[in-house]
């Protein structure tokens, strides 16, 4: 029997809170779709593009400034969990440590249901990107990689860049790498389809 799907309304998204400690993490059983990426990779831009909002997730003016996890609720169906950006050169050791502790606390609770890791399609993933991939791998949940800033490379470079990302992050075969442009919108439908499928809804077109 065909499962009855209804539409997911992405425009019905609301900011819930900035979490800084375990007590702040919602634990109500709703799916938690987790976005991670290094500072300036375009994480806020990707989230805004997916939700069709201009300024929803703040486009960071001061990268790496704050260590908190932003929670958004999408159509009362799932949380969009925006992890703090990493790898910003000019953060203090103390702040770097706070990032690590917060990650450990979040991942230890097993709340993540879908991981979305954002990398820059132009560059070989950094050591921090590899560490983040290890976090997602260890979570043993479905996980996808968005290769953002597609508009910045030539068509002829795409395959090579995707292969380098896959190899460097040591991605299991089932983890898709999706070329994406938060600027132009490439990849948006594919990712929305995956999110909707994860939640058990039809994608909003
Ligand atoms: P965050 O720190 O990861 O949240 O990154 P932001 O969303 O603040 O984006 C960092 C910078 O990259 C901004 O200047 C964005 O306009 C730019 N940017 C983000 N995505 C893209 C993209 O797909 N293509 C291009 N050309 N620029 C992008």
Short mmCIF file of C-alpha atoms and ligand atoms in Angstrom, two decimals:
data_model
loop_
_atom_site.label_atom_id
_atom_site.label_comp_id
_atom_site.label_asym_id
_atom_site.label_seq_id
_atom_site.Cartn_x
_atom_site.Cartn_y
_atom_site.Cartn_z
CA UNK A 1 0.00 0.00 0.00
CA UNK A 2 1.30 3.42 -0.89
CA UNK A 3 2.28 5.50 2.10
CA UNK A 4 0.16 8.64 2.27
CA UNK A 5 2.39 11.66 1.95
CA UNK A 6 1.42 15.22 2.53
CA UNK A 7 3.34 18.32 1.57
CA UNK A 8 6.09 19.79 3.64
CA UNK A 9 5.75 23.54 3.95
CA UNK A 10 9.30 24.86 4.15
CA UNK A 11 8.12 28.41 4.41
CA UNK A 12 6.67 27.54 7.78
CA UNK A 13 10.03 27.67 9.52
CA UNK A 14 10.63 29.29 12.87
CA UNK A 15 13.65 29.99 14.98
CA UNK A 16 13.45 28.04 18.25
CA UNK A 17 16.59 28.82 20.21
CA UNK A 18 20.35 29.04 20.38
CA UNK A 19 21.55 26.07 22.40
CA UNK A 20 24.73 26.31 24.44
CA UNK A 21 24.29 23.36 26.79
CA UNK A 22 22.68 19.93 26.91
CA UNK A 23 19.54 21.19 28.65
CA UNK A 24 18.85 23.40 25.61
CA UNK A 25 18.69 20.53 23.11
CA UNK A 26 15.11 19.56 22.18
CA UNK A 27 14.59 15.86 22.89
CA UNK A 28 11.01 15.39 21.77
CA UNK A 29 11.59 12.69 19.17
CA UNK A 30 11.20 14.91 16.09
CA UNK A 31 13.80 14.34 13.35
CA UNK A 32 16.91 16.53 13.72
CA UNK A 33 18.55 17.50 10.44
CA UNK A 34 22.02 18.71 11.23
CA UNK A 35 23.97 21.21 9.10
CA UNK A 36 27.73 21.53 9.57
CA UNK A 37 30.53 23.26 7.71
CA UNK A 38 33.55 25.43 8.16
CA UNK A 39 33.12 29.15 8.59
CA UNK A 40 32.46 30.95 5.33
CA UNK A 41 31.64 27.80 3.35
CA UNK A 42 28.16 29.26 2.83
CA UNK A 43 26.20 27.29 5.42
CA UNK A 44 23.82 30.15 6.19
CA UNK A 45 23.40 30.84 2.48
CA UNK A 46 22.60 27.17 1.80
CA UNK A 47 20.00 27.07 4.59
CA UNK A 48 18.43 30.30 3.37
CA UNK A 49 18.33 28.94 -0.19
CA UNK A 50 16.71 25.68 0.89
CA UNK A 51 14.07 27.46 2.95
CA UNK A 52 13.50 30.09 0.28
CA UNK A 53 14.29 32.86 2.74
CA UNK A 54 16.58 35.76 2.25
CA UNK A 55 17.85 36.34 5.75
CA UNK A 56 16.69 33.50 7.87
CA UNK A 57 19.90 31.85 8.98
CA UNK A 58 22.12 34.84 9.47
CA UNK A 59 24.83 35.25 6.87
CA UNK A 60 27.76 35.54 9.17
CA UNK A 61 29.39 38.90 9.60
CA UNK A 62 31.82 37.63 12.22
CA UNK A 63 32.74 34.08 11.40
CA UNK A 64 33.52 31.83 14.33
CA UNK A 65 32.43 34.41 16.84
CA UNK A 66 29.84 32.44 18.76
CA UNK A 67 29.73 28.81 19.77
CA UNK A 68 26.10 27.83 19.87
CA UNK A 69 23.72 25.52 18.02
CA UNK A 70 20.79 27.23 16.35
CA UNK A 71 17.53 25.31 16.27
CA UNK A 72 14.82 25.96 13.72
CA UNK A 73 11.52 24.11 13.47
CA UNK A 74 10.31 23.30 9.97
CA UNK A 75 6.56 22.98 9.52
CA UNK A 76 6.36 21.56 13.05
CA UNK A 77 7.75 18.32 11.52
CA UNK A 78 11.51 18.42 12.03
CA UNK A 79 14.31 20.45 13.51
CA UNK A 80 16.92 22.07 11.35
CA UNK A 81 19.98 22.08 13.56
CA UNK A 82 22.64 24.63 12.58
CA UNK A 83 25.96 23.66 14.15
CA UNK A 84 28.53 26.39 14.78
CA UNK A 85 30.97 26.88 11.90
CA UNK A 86 34.46 25.55 12.48
CA UNK A 87 37.98 26.09 11.25
CA UNK A 88 38.07 29.85 11.52
CA UNK A 89 41.72 30.73 11.98
CA UNK A 90 41.34 33.59 14.40
CA UNK A 91 39.43 31.94 17.23
CA UNK A 92 40.95 31.45 20.65
CA UNK A 93 41.97 28.08 22.01
CA UNK A 94 39.21 28.41 24.63
CA UNK A 95 36.59 28.90 21.94
CA UNK A 96 37.92 25.99 19.92
CA UNK A 97 37.60 23.87 23.03
CA UNK A 98 34.04 25.06 23.66
CA UNK A 99 33.21 23.99 20.10
CA UNK A 100 34.58 20.49 20.75
CA UNK A 101 32.72 20.09 24.04
CA UNK A 102 29.42 21.24 22.53
CA UNK A 103 29.85 18.82 19.59
CA UNK A 104 30.61 15.95 21.94
CA UNK A 105 27.57 16.75 24.04
CA UNK A 106 25.29 16.98 21.03
CA UNK A 107 26.53 13.84 19.27
CA UNK A 108 26.65 11.79 22.48
CA UNK A 109 22.87 12.15 22.87
CA UNK A 110 22.23 10.49 19.50
CA UNK A 111 19.71 13.15 18.52
CA UNK A 112 20.84 13.53 14.92
CA UNK A 113 18.67 11.77 12.36
CA UNK A 114 20.12 13.20 9.10
CA UNK A 115 23.53 14.82 8.65
CA UNK A 116 24.20 17.49 6.04
CA UNK A 117 27.85 18.41 5.72
CA UNK A 118 28.74 21.41 3.59
CA UNK A 119 32.14 21.75 1.92
CA UNK A 120 33.56 24.09 -0.70
CA UNK A 121 33.56 22.38 -4.09
CA UNK A 122 36.70 24.27 -5.13
CA UNK A 123 39.01 23.02 -2.41
CA UNK A 124 40.31 19.80 -1.01
CA UNK A 125 38.46 19.33 2.31
CA UNK A 126 40.44 20.53 5.32
CA UNK A 127 41.51 18.52 8.34
CA UNK A 128 38.52 19.98 10.21
CA UNK A 129 36.20 18.83 7.41
CA UNK A 130 37.64 15.33 7.75
CA UNK A 131 37.05 15.43 11.52
CA UNK A 132 33.46 16.56 10.95
CA UNK A 133 32.96 13.68 8.50
CA UNK A 134 34.21 11.33 11.21
CA UNK A 135 31.59 12.72 13.61
CA UNK A 136 28.85 12.07 11.07
CA UNK A 137 30.19 8.62 10.25
CA UNK A 138 30.29 7.68 13.93
CA UNK A 139 26.68 8.85 14.34
CA UNK A 140 25.61 5.94 12.08
CA UNK A 141 22.78 7.92 10.54
CA UNK A 142 22.14 8.87 6.92
CA UNK A 143 24.38 11.70 5.85
CA UNK A 144 24.84 13.76 2.71
CA UNK A 145 27.57 16.12 1.57
CA UNK A 146 26.76 19.38 -0.17
CA UNK A 147 29.60 20.67 -2.37
CA UNK A 148 28.78 24.38 -2.37
CA UNK A 149 29.91 27.27 -4.61
CA UNK A 150 29.45 25.25 -7.79
CA UNK A 151 29.10 28.52 -9.71
CA UNK A 152 32.77 29.23 -9.00
CA UNK A 153 34.21 26.35 -11.02
CA UNK A 154 34.15 25.29 -14.67
CA UNK A 155 31.91 22.44 -15.77
CA UNK A 156 34.98 20.44 -16.77
CA UNK A 157 36.28 20.57 -13.18
CA UNK A 158 33.18 19.23 -11.44
CA UNK A 159 33.88 15.50 -11.63
CA UNK A 160 37.45 15.88 -10.39
CA UNK A 161 36.42 18.12 -7.49
CA UNK A 162 33.67 15.73 -6.40
CA UNK A 163 36.08 12.80 -6.51
CA UNK A 164 38.64 14.65 -4.40
CA UNK A 165 35.99 15.48 -1.79
CA UNK A 166 34.82 11.87 -1.68
CA UNK A 167 38.35 10.53 -1.33
CA UNK A 168 39.54 13.05 1.24
CA UNK A 169 36.49 12.69 3.48
CA UNK A 170 36.68 8.88 3.12
CA UNK A 171 32.97 8.80 2.33
CA UNK A 172 31.13 5.49 2.39
CA UNK A 173 29.57 4.68 -0.98
CA UNK A 174 26.04 5.43 0.19
CA UNK A 175 26.85 9.05 1.11
CA UNK A 176 25.94 11.28 -1.84
CA UNK A 177 27.96 14.36 -2.75
CA UNK A 178 25.66 16.96 -4.27
CA UNK A 179 27.03 19.84 -6.33
CA UNK A 180 25.25 22.93 -5.04
CA UNK A 181 25.17 26.67 -5.51
CA UNK A 182 23.55 28.75 -2.79
CA UNK A 183 24.02 31.64 -5.18
CA UNK A 184 22.30 30.15 -8.24
CA UNK A 185 20.13 27.44 -6.73
CA UNK A 186 21.73 24.34 -8.33
CA UNK A 187 21.17 21.23 -6.25
CA UNK A 188 18.34 22.75 -4.25
CA UNK A 189 15.62 20.40 -5.51
CA UNK A 190 17.75 17.30 -4.97
CA UNK A 191 18.50 18.23 -1.36
CA UNK A 192 14.89 19.22 -0.62
CA UNK A 193 13.76 15.88 -1.99
CA UNK A 194 16.15 14.06 0.34
CA UNK A 195 15.03 16.09 3.35
CA UNK A 196 11.37 15.52 2.55
CA UNK A 197 11.95 11.82 2.06
CA UNK A 198 13.75 11.67 5.38
CA UNK A 199 10.79 13.25 7.13
CA UNK A 200 8.33 11.13 5.14
CA UNK A 201 6.71 13.96 3.22
CA UNK A 202 6.44 15.08 -0.38
CA UNK A 203 8.86 17.82 -1.27
CA UNK A 204 7.50 21.29 -1.61
CA UNK A 205 7.95 22.35 -5.20
P1 LIG B 1 28.76 30.63 6.59
O1 LIG B 1 29.81 31.32 7.40
O2 LIG B 1 29.16 29.22 6.28
O3 LIG B 1 27.37 30.73 7.13
O4 LIG B 1 28.80 31.32 5.14
P2 LIG B 1 27.86 32.47 4.53
O5 LIG B 1 26.53 31.91 4.17
O6 LIG B 1 27.93 33.65 5.42
O7 LIG B 1 28.63 32.74 3.16
C1 LIG B 1 29.98 33.15 3.11
C2 LIG B 1 30.24 33.91 1.83
O8 LIG B 1 30.18 33.02 0.71
C3 LIG B 1 29.22 35.02 1.56
O9 LIG B 1 29.90 36.10 0.98
C4 LIG B 1 28.27 34.37 0.55
O10 LIG B 1 27.65 35.32 -0.27
C5 LIG B 1 29.21 33.49 -0.24
N1 LIG B 1 28.54 32.31 -0.82
C6 LIG B 1 27.81 31.38 -0.14
N2 LIG B 1 27.37 30.42 -1.00
C7 LIG B 1 27.84 30.73 -2.23
C8 LIG B 1 27.72 30.13 -3.53
O11 LIG B 1 27.11 29.07 -3.75
N3 LIG B 1 28.36 30.76 -4.56
C9 LIG B 1 29.07 31.90 -4.39
N4 LIG B 1 29.66 32.44 -5.44
N5 LIG B 1 29.19 32.51 -3.19
C10 LIG B 1 28.59 31.93 -2.11
#
